[in-house]
């Protein structure tokens, strides 16, 4: 009732795309200044949001996109533009202003989506669910999805220990580095979307 090859393939794909180690500095930057208890809750919320989005698209992905007349490349470009806006805020220091971020639940956007449940992860899950044969294949696919989300939660949950070491000055540095990383991810996502549009045309 379990296909190790299917599980391993999808898990590794999602690990690379959702990038648990890479999400750590971004999570720390976006949740900086909040109480530790709230940060832990936001880590859990982000994973739940990502899991919910991934599950919905895994079950109804093509139907949703077809109904909205949205192509996968368009989804990638839109997600990239949204990430780029967040990255610019990190780079320019706007997220350091309490009035702009303290009341905003970044666990929903951009952490839950599109950072964790981005176009790449969504498309990978849609394809994996479609290709899975029988009950064994489906169990393997959904097991991989569940395990990667558990890994994501553990990484973000315990990344809070880093804050105790790097202090406030380190958080500012991490914020700027996260902005650079996020902007690169956003631009690459836009490039991938545009490339697919050109190839499709």
PDB file of C-alpha atoms in Angstrom:
ATOM      1  CA  UNK A   1       0.000   0.000   0.000  1.00  0.00           C
ATOM      2  CA  UNK A   2       3.020   2.307  -0.289  1.00  0.00           C
ATOM      3  CA  UNK A   3       5.288   3.188  -3.218  1.00  0.00           C
ATOM      4  CA  UNK A   4       8.658   4.365  -1.907  1.00  0.00           C
ATOM      5  CA  UNK A   5       9.778   5.596  -5.329  1.00  0.00           C
ATOM      6  CA  UNK A   6       6.717   7.810  -5.783  1.00  0.00           C
ATOM      7  CA  UNK A   7       7.000   9.099  -2.211  1.00  0.00           C
ATOM      8  CA  UNK A   8      10.727   9.832  -2.524  1.00  0.00           C
ATOM      9  CA  UNK A   9      10.415  11.517  -5.885  1.00  0.00           C
ATOM     10  CA  UNK A  10       7.668  13.914  -4.839  1.00  0.00           C
ATOM     11  CA  UNK A  11       9.203  14.575  -1.413  1.00  0.00           C
ATOM     12  CA  UNK A  12      12.560  15.532  -2.934  1.00  0.00           C
ATOM     13  CA  UNK A  13      10.848  17.690  -5.553  1.00  0.00           C
ATOM     14  CA  UNK A  14       8.829  19.558  -2.929  1.00  0.00           C
ATOM     15  CA  UNK A  15      11.876  19.831  -0.647  1.00  0.00           C
ATOM     16  CA  UNK A  16      13.801  21.613  -3.395  1.00  0.00           C
ATOM     17  CA  UNK A  17      10.868  23.844  -4.382  1.00  0.00           C
ATOM     18  CA  UNK A  18       9.551  24.700  -0.898  1.00  0.00           C
ATOM     19  CA  UNK A  19      13.132  24.810   0.454  1.00  0.00           C
ATOM     20  CA  UNK A  20      12.823  24.401   4.266  1.00  0.00           C
ATOM     21  CA  UNK A  21      16.394  25.659   4.971  1.00  0.00           C
ATOM     22  CA  UNK A  22      15.940  28.627   2.645  1.00  0.00           C
ATOM     23  CA  UNK A  23      12.641  29.670   4.207  1.00  0.00           C
ATOM     24  CA  UNK A  24      14.274  30.099   7.630  1.00  0.00           C
ATOM     25  CA  UNK A  25      15.820  33.578   7.150  1.00  0.00           C
ATOM     26  CA  UNK A  26      12.682  34.791   5.386  1.00  0.00           C
ATOM     27  CA  UNK A  27      10.491  33.512   8.214  1.00  0.00           C
ATOM     28  CA  UNK A  28      12.745  35.180  10.801  1.00  0.00           C
ATOM     29  CA  UNK A  29      12.704  38.458   8.877  1.00  0.00           C
ATOM     30  CA  UNK A  30       8.933  38.562   8.395  1.00  0.00           C
ATOM     31  CA  UNK A  31       8.135  37.655  12.008  1.00  0.00           C
ATOM     32  CA  UNK A  32      10.847  39.750  13.666  1.00  0.00           C
ATOM     33  CA  UNK A  33       9.707  41.834  16.628  1.00  0.00           C
ATOM     34  CA  UNK A  34       6.777  39.632  17.547  1.00  0.00           C
ATOM     35  CA  UNK A  35       6.536  37.626  20.788  1.00  0.00           C
ATOM     36  CA  UNK A  36       8.024  34.120  20.582  1.00  0.00           C
ATOM     37  CA  UNK A  37       4.628  32.553  21.272  1.00  0.00           C
ATOM     38  CA  UNK A  38       3.100  34.419  18.322  1.00  0.00           C
ATOM     39  CA  UNK A  39       6.006  33.456  16.063  1.00  0.00           C
ATOM     40  CA  UNK A  40       5.507  29.791  16.897  1.00  0.00           C
ATOM     41  CA  UNK A  41       1.818  30.103  16.175  1.00  0.00           C
ATOM     42  CA  UNK A  42       2.556  31.823  12.866  1.00  0.00           C
ATOM     43  CA  UNK A  43       4.903  28.994  11.878  1.00  0.00           C
ATOM     44  CA  UNK A  44       2.043  26.534  12.441  1.00  0.00           C
ATOM     45  CA  UNK A  45      -0.460  28.768  10.647  1.00  0.00           C
ATOM     46  CA  UNK A  46       1.819  29.172   7.623  1.00  0.00           C
ATOM     47  CA  UNK A  47       2.184  25.406   7.274  1.00  0.00           C
ATOM     48  CA  UNK A  48      -1.573  24.913   7.662  1.00  0.00           C
ATOM     49  CA  UNK A  49      -2.297  27.526   4.995  1.00  0.00           C
ATOM     50  CA  UNK A  50       0.246  25.984   2.640  1.00  0.00           C
ATOM     51  CA  UNK A  51      -1.123  22.509   3.304  1.00  0.00           C
ATOM     52  CA  UNK A  52      -4.677  23.655   2.677  1.00  0.00           C
ATOM     53  CA  UNK A  53      -3.791  25.353  -0.612  1.00  0.00           C
ATOM     54  CA  UNK A  54      -1.718  22.383  -1.784  1.00  0.00           C
ATOM     55  CA  UNK A  55      -4.534  19.967  -0.885  1.00  0.00           C
ATOM     56  CA  UNK A  56      -7.195  21.968  -2.712  1.00  0.00           C
ATOM     57  CA  UNK A  57      -5.078  22.257  -5.860  1.00  0.00           C
ATOM     58  CA  UNK A  58      -4.041  18.614  -5.604  1.00  0.00           C
ATOM     59  CA  UNK A  59      -7.688  17.581  -5.662  1.00  0.00           C
ATOM     60  CA  UNK A  60      -9.192  20.270  -7.903  1.00  0.00           C
ATOM     61  CA  UNK A  61      -6.196  21.992  -9.504  1.00  0.00           C
ATOM     62  CA  UNK A  62      -6.958  21.672 -13.196  1.00  0.00           C
ATOM     63  CA  UNK A  63     -10.667  22.330 -12.678  1.00  0.00           C
ATOM     64  CA  UNK A  64      -9.917  25.544 -10.784  1.00  0.00           C
ATOM     65  CA  UNK A  65      -7.440  26.844 -13.359  1.00  0.00           C
ATOM     66  CA  UNK A  66      -9.686  25.890 -16.276  1.00  0.00           C
ATOM     67  CA  UNK A  67     -12.712  27.529 -14.644  1.00  0.00           C
ATOM     68  CA  UNK A  68     -10.789  30.759 -14.071  1.00  0.00           C
ATOM     69  CA  UNK A  69      -9.158  30.514 -17.525  1.00  0.00           C
ATOM     70  CA  UNK A  70      -5.756  30.865 -15.878  1.00  0.00           C
ATOM     71  CA  UNK A  71      -2.686  29.133 -17.237  1.00  0.00           C
ATOM     72  CA  UNK A  72       0.134  27.747 -15.110  1.00  0.00           C
ATOM     73  CA  UNK A  73       2.659  30.301 -16.488  1.00  0.00           C
ATOM     74  CA  UNK A  74       0.271  33.120 -15.558  1.00  0.00           C
ATOM     75  CA  UNK A  75       0.094  31.715 -12.036  1.00  0.00           C
ATOM     76  CA  UNK A  76       3.889  31.647 -11.858  1.00  0.00           C
ATOM     77  CA  UNK A  77       4.266  35.235 -13.069  1.00  0.00           C
ATOM     78  CA  UNK A  78       1.611  36.543 -10.660  1.00  0.00           C
ATOM     79  CA  UNK A  79       3.239  34.734  -7.745  1.00  0.00           C
ATOM     80  CA  UNK A  80       6.638  36.106  -8.750  1.00  0.00           C
ATOM     81  CA  UNK A  81       5.349  39.690  -8.838  1.00  0.00           C
ATOM     82  CA  UNK A  82       3.788  39.297  -5.392  1.00  0.00           C
ATOM     83  CA  UNK A  83       7.044  37.923  -3.965  1.00  0.00           C
ATOM     84  CA  UNK A  84       8.989  40.781  -5.574  1.00  0.00           C
ATOM     85  CA  UNK A  85       6.839  43.351  -3.777  1.00  0.00           C
ATOM     86  CA  UNK A  86       7.491  41.630  -0.435  1.00  0.00           C
ATOM     87  CA  UNK A  87      11.222  41.427  -1.220  1.00  0.00           C
ATOM     88  CA  UNK A  88      11.392  45.167  -1.935  1.00  0.00           C
ATOM     89  CA  UNK A  89       9.819  45.865   1.459  1.00  0.00           C
ATOM     90  CA  UNK A  90      12.458  43.710   3.154  1.00  0.00           C
ATOM     91  CA  UNK A  91      15.303  45.386   1.265  1.00  0.00           C
ATOM     92  CA  UNK A  92      14.117  48.934   1.922  1.00  0.00           C
ATOM     93  CA  UNK A  93      13.399  48.305   5.598  1.00  0.00           C
ATOM     94  CA  UNK A  94       9.659  48.994   5.450  1.00  0.00           C
ATOM     95  CA  UNK A  95       8.969  45.808   7.384  1.00  0.00           C
ATOM     96  CA  UNK A  96      10.865  47.349  10.321  1.00  0.00           C
ATOM     97  CA  UNK A  97       7.988  49.774  10.858  1.00  0.00           C
ATOM     98  CA  UNK A  98       5.619  48.307  13.477  1.00  0.00           C
ATOM     99  CA  UNK A  99       2.513  50.046  12.165  1.00  0.00           C
ATOM    100  CA  UNK A 100       2.885  48.247   8.846  1.00  0.00           C
ATOM    101  CA  UNK A 101       3.529  44.717  10.004  1.00  0.00           C
ATOM    102  CA  UNK A 102       2.566  44.103  13.623  1.00  0.00           C
ATOM    103  CA  UNK A 103      -1.113  43.752  12.785  1.00  0.00           C
ATOM    104  CA  UNK A 104      -0.543  41.809   9.579  1.00  0.00           C
ATOM    105  CA  UNK A 105      -0.584  38.033   9.672  1.00  0.00           C
ATOM    106  CA  UNK A 106       2.336  37.206   7.384  1.00  0.00           C
ATOM    107  CA  UNK A 107       1.634  33.519   8.047  1.00  0.00           C
ATOM    108  CA  UNK A 108      -1.119  33.783   5.432  1.00  0.00           C
ATOM    109  CA  UNK A 109       0.639  35.977   2.840  1.00  0.00           C
ATOM    110  CA  UNK A 110       3.427  35.711   1.870  1.00  0.00           C
ATOM    111  CA  UNK A 111       4.580  32.755   4.038  1.00  0.00           C
ATOM    112  CA  UNK A 112       1.700  30.333   3.514  1.00  0.00           C
ATOM    113  CA  UNK A 113       1.207  31.445  -0.058  1.00  0.00           C
ATOM    114  CA  UNK A 114       3.031  32.059  -2.343  1.00  0.00           C
ATOM    115  CA  UNK A 115       6.316  31.301  -0.512  1.00  0.00           C
ATOM    116  CA  UNK A 116       5.479  27.770   0.656  1.00  0.00           C
ATOM    117  CA  UNK A 117       2.498  26.948  -1.543  1.00  0.00           C
ATOM    118  CA  UNK A 118       3.877  28.649  -4.621  1.00  0.00           C
ATOM    119  CA  UNK A 119       3.182  27.897  -8.285  1.00  0.00           C
ATOM    120  CA  UNK A 120       6.055  25.405  -8.442  1.00  0.00           C
ATOM    121  CA  UNK A 121       4.752  23.340  -5.534  1.00  0.00           C
ATOM    122  CA  UNK A 122       1.162  23.577  -6.771  1.00  0.00           C
ATOM    123  CA  UNK A 123       2.029  22.408 -10.280  1.00  0.00           C
ATOM    124  CA  UNK A 124       4.216  19.569  -8.942  1.00  0.00           C
ATOM    125  CA  UNK A 125       1.382  18.302  -6.744  1.00  0.00           C
ATOM    126  CA  UNK A 126      -1.207  18.559  -9.520  1.00  0.00           C
ATOM    127  CA  UNK A 127       0.988  16.480 -11.832  1.00  0.00           C
ATOM    128  CA  UNK A 128       1.893  13.956  -9.118  1.00  0.00           C
ATOM    129  CA  UNK A 129      -1.753  13.364  -8.204  1.00  0.00           C
ATOM    130  CA  UNK A 130      -2.651  12.894 -11.865  1.00  0.00           C
ATOM    131  CA  UNK A 131       0.162  10.419 -12.505  1.00  0.00           C
ATOM    132  CA  UNK A 132      -0.367   8.379  -9.303  1.00  0.00           C
ATOM    133  CA  UNK A 133      -1.728   4.903 -10.093  1.00  0.00           C
ATOM    134  CA  UNK A 134      -4.350   3.401  -7.813  1.00  0.00           C
ATOM    135  CA  UNK A 135      -4.607   3.591  -4.044  1.00  0.00           C
ATOM    136  CA  UNK A 136      -0.904   2.847  -3.494  1.00  0.00           C
ATOM    137  CA  UNK A 137       0.194   5.752  -5.665  1.00  0.00           C
ATOM    138  CA  UNK A 138      -2.273   8.169  -4.085  1.00  0.00           C
ATOM    139  CA  UNK A 139      -1.276   7.170  -0.538  1.00  0.00           C
ATOM    140  CA  UNK A 140       2.385   7.682  -1.433  1.00  0.00           C
ATOM    141  CA  UNK A 141       1.732  11.107  -2.960  1.00  0.00           C
ATOM    142  CA  UNK A 142      -0.306  12.419  -0.051  1.00  0.00           C
ATOM    143  CA  UNK A 143       2.154  10.952   2.454  1.00  0.00           C
ATOM    144  CA  UNK A 144       4.969  12.908   0.790  1.00  0.00           C
ATOM    145  CA  UNK A 145       2.868  16.073   0.956  1.00  0.00           C
ATOM    146  CA  UNK A 146       2.164  15.522   4.661  1.00  0.00           C
ATOM    147  CA  UNK A 147       5.795  14.782   5.561  1.00  0.00           C
ATOM    148  CA  UNK A 148       7.207  17.845   3.752  1.00  0.00           C
ATOM    149  CA  UNK A 149       4.788  20.068   5.653  1.00  0.00           C
ATOM    150  CA  UNK A 150       5.840  18.514   8.957  1.00  0.00           C
ATOM    151  CA  UNK A 151       9.482  19.204   8.023  1.00  0.00           C
ATOM    152  CA  UNK A 152       8.620  22.812   7.149  1.00  0.00           C
ATOM    153  CA  UNK A 153       6.893  23.333  10.490  1.00  0.00           C
ATOM    154  CA  UNK A 154       9.784  21.837  12.460  1.00  0.00           C
ATOM    155  CA  UNK A 155      12.344  24.002  10.643  1.00  0.00           C
ATOM    156  CA  UNK A 156      10.418  27.246  11.202  1.00  0.00           C
ATOM    157  CA  UNK A 157       9.392  26.310  14.741  1.00  0.00           C
ATOM    158  CA  UNK A 158      12.952  25.727  15.909  1.00  0.00           C
ATOM    159  CA  UNK A 159      14.522  28.493  13.805  1.00  0.00           C
ATOM    160  CA  UNK A 160      13.381  30.813  16.596  1.00  0.00           C
ATOM    161  CA  UNK A 161      16.383  29.607  18.591  1.00  0.00           C
ATOM    162  CA  UNK A 162      18.556  31.472  16.081  1.00  0.00           C
ATOM    163  CA  UNK A 163      17.075  34.798  17.203  1.00  0.00           C
ATOM    164  CA  UNK A 164      18.472  34.311  20.706  1.00  0.00           C
ATOM    165  CA  UNK A 165      21.948  34.003  19.230  1.00  0.00           C
ATOM    166  CA  UNK A 166      22.027  36.709  16.548  1.00  0.00           C
ATOM    167  CA  UNK A 167      20.120  39.387  18.554  1.00  0.00           C
ATOM    168  CA  UNK A 168      18.453  42.471  17.013  1.00  0.00           C
ATOM    169  CA  UNK A 169      21.416  43.500  14.856  1.00  0.00           C
ATOM    170  CA  UNK A 170      21.590  40.050  13.365  1.00  0.00           C
ATOM    171  CA  UNK A 171      17.869  40.104  12.626  1.00  0.00           C
ATOM    172  CA  UNK A 172      18.311  43.297  10.588  1.00  0.00           C
ATOM    173  CA  UNK A 173      21.121  41.658   8.617  1.00  0.00           C
ATOM    174  CA  UNK A 174      19.018  38.530   8.078  1.00  0.00           C
ATOM    175  CA  UNK A 175      16.139  40.727   6.901  1.00  0.00           C
ATOM    176  CA  UNK A 176      18.285  42.336   4.206  1.00  0.00           C
ATOM    177  CA  UNK A 177      19.722  38.975   3.109  1.00  0.00           C
ATOM    178  CA  UNK A 178      16.220  37.513   3.023  1.00  0.00           C
ATOM    179  CA  UNK A 179      15.109  40.400   0.823  1.00  0.00           C
ATOM    180  CA  UNK A 180      17.916  39.680  -1.641  1.00  0.00           C
ATOM    181  CA  UNK A 181      17.151  35.958  -1.692  1.00  0.00           C
ATOM    182  CA  UNK A 182      13.431  36.536  -2.059  1.00  0.00           C
ATOM    183  CA  UNK A 183      13.885  39.029  -4.899  1.00  0.00           C
ATOM    184  CA  UNK A 184      16.044  36.495  -6.756  1.00  0.00           C
ATOM    185  CA  UNK A 185      13.409  33.793  -6.238  1.00  0.00           C
ATOM    186  CA  UNK A 186      10.714  36.179  -7.472  1.00  0.00           C
ATOM    187  CA  UNK A 187      12.622  37.202 -10.607  1.00  0.00           C
ATOM    188  CA  UNK A 188      13.448  33.570 -11.425  1.00  0.00           C
ATOM    189  CA  UNK A 189       9.790  32.635 -11.028  1.00  0.00           C
ATOM    190  CA  UNK A 190       8.749  35.421 -13.400  1.00  0.00           C
ATOM    191  CA  UNK A 191      11.422  34.341 -15.901  1.00  0.00           C
ATOM    192  CA  UNK A 192      10.199  30.730 -15.743  1.00  0.00           C
ATOM    193  CA  UNK A 193       6.628  31.846 -16.337  1.00  0.00           C
ATOM    194  CA  UNK A 194       7.549  34.092 -19.276  1.00  0.00           C
ATOM    195  CA  UNK A 195       9.723  31.316 -20.757  1.00  0.00           C
ATOM    196  CA  UNK A 196       6.804  28.889 -20.642  1.00  0.00           C
ATOM    197  CA  UNK A 197       4.547  31.467 -22.301  1.00  0.00           C
ATOM    198  CA  UNK A 198       7.072  31.960 -25.124  1.00  0.00           C
ATOM    199  CA  UNK A 199       7.528  28.208 -25.608  1.00  0.00           C
ATOM    200  CA  UNK A 200       3.787  27.701 -25.594  1.00  0.00           C
ATOM    201  CA  UNK A 201       3.339  30.425 -28.160  1.00  0.00           C
TER     202      UNK A 201
END
